[in-house]
Tab-separated table of C-alpha atoms in Angstrom:
chain	number	residue	atom	x	y	z
A	1	ASN	CA	134.561	137.284	92.541
A	2	ALA	CA	131.221	138.972	93.312
A	3	GLY	CA	132.186	142.559	92.343
A	4	VAL	CA	129.597	145.068	93.608
A	5	THR	CA	126.598	143.629	95.446
A	6	GLN	CA	123.457	145.654	96.093
A	7	THR	CA	120.499	144.730	98.267
A	8	PRO	CA	117.567	144.759	98.073
A	9	LYS	CA	116.868	144.497	94.351
A	10	PHE	CA	113.310	145.800	94.748
A	11	GLN	CA	111.670	147.825	97.504
A	12	VAL	CA	108.338	149.577	97.947
A	13	LEU	CA	108.031	152.263	100.619
A	14	LYS	CA	105.340	154.590	101.837
A	15	THR	CA	105.979	158.317	101.971
A	16	GLY	CA	107.825	159.198	105.164
A	17	GLN	CA	109.332	155.784	105.765
A	18	SER	CA	113.082	155.338	106.052
A	19	MET	CA	115.273	152.605	104.680
A	20	THR	CA	118.840	151.705	103.808
A	21	LEU	CA	120.133	150.438	100.482
A	22	GLN	CA	123.137	148.223	101.008
A	23	CYS	CA	126.256	148.156	98.830
A	24	ALA	CA	129.294	145.939	99.267
A	25	GLN	CA	132.347	145.396	97.057
A	26	ASP	CA	135.061	142.788	97.305
A	27	MET	CA	137.642	144.373	95.003
A	28	ASN	CA	139.376	146.487	97.663
A	29	HIS	CA	138.328	149.646	95.807
A	30	GLU	CA	138.920	152.939	97.579
A	31	TYR	CA	136.257	154.876	95.676
A	32	MET	CA	132.554	154.097	96.069
A	33	SER	CA	129.548	156.043	94.885
A	34	TRP	CA	125.775	156.053	94.560
A	35	TYR	CA	123.896	157.091	91.421
A	36	ARG	CA	120.226	157.316	90.611
A	37	GLN	CA	118.820	156.628	87.149
A	38	ASP	CA	115.530	158.134	86.041
A	39	PRO	CA	113.779	157.881	82.653
A	40	GLY	CA	115.016	160.522	80.211
A	41	MET	CA	117.871	161.547	82.473
A	42	GLY	CA	121.444	160.416	82.708
A	43	LEU	CA	122.832	158.744	85.780
A	44	ARG	CA	123.191	161.359	88.521
A	45	LEU	CA	125.687	161.196	91.375
A	46	ILE	CA	124.163	161.281	94.866
A	47	HIS	CA	127.115	160.769	97.226
A	48	TYR	CA	130.607	159.370	96.967
A	49	SER	CA	133.518	158.277	99.138
A	50	VAL	CA	137.242	158.060	98.478
A	51	GLY	CA	137.976	155.913	101.504
A	52	ALA	CA	136.782	154.770	104.900
A	53	GLY	CA	135.594	157.704	106.982
A	54	ILE	CA	135.479	160.105	104.006
A	55	THR	CA	132.265	161.002	102.183
A	56	ASP	CA	131.142	163.900	100.016
A	57	GLN	CA	128.054	165.119	98.211
A	58	GLY	CA	127.397	164.667	94.546
A	59	GLU	CA	124.911	166.364	92.265
A	60	VAL	CA	121.649	165.345	93.998
A	61	PRO	CA	122.367	164.653	97.709
A	62	ASN	CA	119.216	166.039	99.348
A	63	GLY	CA	117.180	163.436	101.232
A	64	TYR	CA	120.005	160.905	101.330
A	65	ASN	CA	122.660	160.072	103.887
A	66	VAL	CA	125.801	157.929	103.605
A	67	SER	CA	128.619	156.673	105.779
A	68	ARG	CA	131.761	154.646	105.071
A	69	SER	CA	132.980	152.756	108.119
A	70	THR	CA	134.803	150.053	106.129
A	71	THR	CA	136.450	149.853	102.708
A	72	GLU	CA	133.918	147.242	101.589
A	73	ASP	CA	130.572	148.803	102.514
A	74	PHE	CA	128.815	152.020	101.486
A	75	PRO	CA	125.150	152.096	102.554
A	76	LEU	CA	122.717	154.741	101.296
A	77	ARG	CA	120.041	155.881	103.742
A	78	LEU	CA	116.753	157.481	102.814
A	79	LEU	CA	115.729	159.435	105.897
A	80	SER	CA	112.088	160.203	105.021
A	81	ALA	CA	111.129	158.775	101.640
A	82	ALA	CA	109.316	160.955	99.110
A	83	PRO	CA	107.673	159.988	95.789
A	84	SER	CA	110.418	162.006	94.011
A	85	GLN	CA	112.894	159.407	95.249
A	86	THR	CA	111.239	156.691	93.165
A	87	SER	CA	114.132	155.598	90.971
A	88	VAL	CA	116.676	152.913	90.211
A	89	TYR	CA	119.765	153.250	92.375
A	90	PHE	CA	123.209	152.043	91.391
A	91	CYS	CA	126.261	151.643	93.544
A	92	ALA	CA	129.620	151.825	91.766
A	93	SER	CA	133.234	151.466	92.829
A	94	SER	CA	136.709	151.904	91.413
A	95	GLY	CA	140.329	152.183	92.360
A	96	ILE	CA	141.801	155.661	92.697
A	97	SER	CA	144.786	155.122	90.442
A	98	GLY	CA	145.062	154.042	86.850
A	99	ALA	CA	142.023	154.083	84.610
A	100	ASN	CA	139.482	154.662	87.428
A	101	VAL	CA	136.902	152.569	85.619
A	102	LEU	CA	133.668	152.278	87.564
A	103	THR	CA	132.242	148.830	88.302
A	104	PHE	CA	128.486	149.018	88.858
A	105	GLY	CA	126.156	146.871	90.890
A	106	ALA	CA	122.983	145.401	89.424
A	107	GLY	CA	120.783	148.161	90.823
A	108	SER	CA	118.011	148.584	93.378
A	109	ARG	CA	114.568	149.625	92.150
A	110	LEU	CA	112.788	151.758	94.728
A	111	THR	CA	109.145	152.821	94.556
A	112	VAL	CA	107.793	155.370	97.026
A	113	LEU	CA	103.998	155.534	97.240
B	1	GLU	CA	127.065	174.056	82.400
B	2	ASP	CA	128.697	170.683	81.705
B	3	GLN	CA	126.530	168.703	79.342
B	4	VAL	CA	126.607	165.387	77.496
B	5	THR	CA	124.148	164.701	74.675
B	6	GLN	CA	123.660	161.341	72.996
B	7	SER	CA	121.938	160.710	69.697
B	8	PRO	CA	119.851	159.106	68.488
B	9	GLU	CA	117.705	158.249	71.520
B	10	ALA	CA	116.823	154.936	69.928
B	11	LEU	CA	118.111	153.023	66.925
B	12	ARG	CA	116.771	149.924	65.249
B	13	LEU	CA	119.094	147.998	62.937
B	14	GLN	CA	118.895	144.811	60.974
B	15	GLU	CA	121.540	142.213	61.752
B	16	GLY	CA	124.643	143.100	59.747
B	17	GLU	CA	123.605	146.735	59.195
B	18	SER	CA	126.464	148.933	60.444
B	19	SER	CA	125.845	152.312	62.089
B	20	SER	CA	127.218	154.854	64.561
B	21	LEU	CA	126.075	156.325	67.849
B	22	ASN	CA	127.007	159.885	68.755
B	23	CYS	CA	128.030	161.482	72.044
B	24	SER	CA	128.627	165.225	71.971
B	25	TYR	CA	129.855	167.100	75.010
B	26	THR	CA	130.251	170.614	76.307
B	27	VAL	CA	132.402	170.562	79.419
B	28	SER	CA	134.803	172.843	81.193
B	29	GLY	CA	137.646	170.362	81.023
B	30	LEU	CA	137.793	166.785	79.768
B	31	ARG	CA	139.789	164.210	81.662
B	32	GLY	CA	138.387	161.182	79.861
B	33	LEU	CA	135.357	159.855	78.021
B	34	PHE	CA	133.774	156.516	78.876
B	35	TRP	CA	131.410	154.228	77.003
B	36	TYR	CA	129.247	151.774	78.922
B	37	ARG	CA	126.738	149.151	77.839
B	38	GLN	CA	123.599	148.597	79.916
B	39	ASP	CA	121.289	145.608	79.521
B	40	PRO	CA	117.701	145.781	80.854
B	41	GLY	CA	117.558	145.309	84.626
B	42	LYS	CA	121.343	145.407	85.002
B	43	GLY	CA	124.029	147.908	85.865
B	44	PRO	CA	126.218	149.587	83.241
B	45	GLU	CA	129.166	147.550	82.029
B	46	PHE	CA	132.401	149.257	80.992
B	47	LEU	CA	133.387	149.208	77.322
B	48	PHE	CA	136.015	151.872	76.568
B	49	THR	CA	137.911	154.870	77.886
B	50	LEU	CA	139.244	157.563	75.553
B	51	TYR	CA	141.518	160.359	76.721
B	52	SER	CA	142.600	162.474	73.780
B	53	ALA	CA	141.313	163.620	70.395
B	54	GLY	CA	142.199	161.152	67.674
B	55	GLU	CA	142.264	158.172	69.987
B	56	GLU	CA	140.440	154.991	68.920
B	57	LYS	CA	139.610	151.791	70.810
B	58	GLU	CA	138.148	148.563	69.426
B	59	LYS	CA	136.431	145.545	70.918
B	60	GLU	CA	134.848	142.915	68.698
B	61	ARG	CA	132.237	144.723	66.559
B	62	LEU	CA	132.577	148.020	68.431
B	63	LYS	CA	134.969	150.894	67.792
B	64	ALA	CA	135.008	154.123	69.766
B	65	THR	CA	136.573	157.345	68.496
B	66	LEU	CA	137.091	160.760	70.059
B	67	THR	CA	137.321	164.312	68.716
B	68	LYS	CA	137.508	167.577	70.630
B	69	LYS	CA	133.722	167.899	70.761
B	70	GLU	CA	132.265	164.414	70.340
B	71	SER	CA	132.741	160.700	70.394
B	72	PHE	CA	131.338	158.036	68.121
B	73	LEU	CA	130.611	154.410	68.845
B	74	HIS	CA	130.733	152.557	65.555
B	75	ILE	CA	128.972	149.194	65.379
B	76	THR	CA	130.077	147.014	62.471
B	77	ALA	CA	127.843	144.148	61.314
B	78	PRO	CA	125.850	144.079	64.559
B	79	LYS	CA	124.236	140.952	65.966
B	80	PRO	CA	121.051	140.680	68.062
B	81	GLU	CA	123.184	140.241	71.184
B	82	ASP	CA	124.476	143.789	70.676
B	83	SER	CA	121.005	145.067	71.587
B	84	ALA	CA	121.360	147.221	74.709
B	85	THR	CA	121.473	150.816	75.871
B	86	TYR	CA	124.835	152.458	75.281
B	87	LEU	CA	125.829	155.173	77.737
B	88	CYS	CA	128.456	157.848	77.283
B	89	ALA	CA	130.036	159.601	80.272
B	90	VAL	CA	132.551	162.396	80.535
B	91	GLN	CA	135.002	162.597	83.406
B	92	LEU	CA	135.756	166.180	84.332
B	93	ASN	CA	139.193	167.324	85.301
B	94	THR	CA	137.738	169.433	88.104
B	95	GLY	CA	137.078	166.571	90.492
B	96	PHE	CA	138.020	162.984	90.956
B	97	GLN	CA	135.657	160.553	89.296
B	98	LYS	CA	132.943	163.144	88.740
B	99	LEU	CA	131.253	161.697	85.691
B	100	VAL	CA	128.552	163.440	83.683
B	101	PHE	CA	126.401	160.863	81.915
B	102	GLY	CA	124.354	161.188	78.769
B	103	THR	CA	120.849	159.727	78.598
B	104	GLY	CA	121.924	156.842	76.399
B	105	THR	CA	121.042	155.335	73.022
B	106	ARG	CA	118.747	152.287	73.026
B	107	LEU	CA	119.923	149.937	70.276
B	108	LEU	CA	117.762	147.106	68.970
B	109	VAL	CA	119.270	144.710	66.436
B	110	SER	CA	116.751	142.483	64.687
B	111	PRO	CA	117.696	139.102	63.170
């Protein structure tokens, strides 16, 4: 049981480049989300989805795009990378009933030069 | 503004030296409070959920408690393998799964 799988684990980009962080879960969770973690700050919600075809903005959505075409996958797209997007990104998923406990991926460390 | 504050930022303990971590919150409406453990280079791992004041949960050397304004994570006789960052998060009752995270407490337990 893999849980939540994120790729790549590390990425270096130049300012203005675009890229996609991949997230896949095999737990049949309806809810998926993306967080960023920066030193001295708590995890902050970027975007989330409560099911295929449904996405919504979190606390810090600017500069990021998401889509949810399947239950399993929730990619995060950086349209034009900026140094302020240097961070560690975590994908997390949960069911939408019961305890709603988030299961996190291992993270993707992104550096924008 | 919804806010979660954790203290101390960092804590160093000797093996066997018990202590407590604090998570205080100011939110519009509390649906639940979560504790996570995060090891370096890894994602947060779920520990506990607390829903109402007076509730307590235990797991091995860890016990989490909740009041109307704060939560404590008590660590009894810690071991070096308890070294990690402990994150507190509050789930608001204004939106599904909207968690507000604290900045965490880095715990180092020396043998």
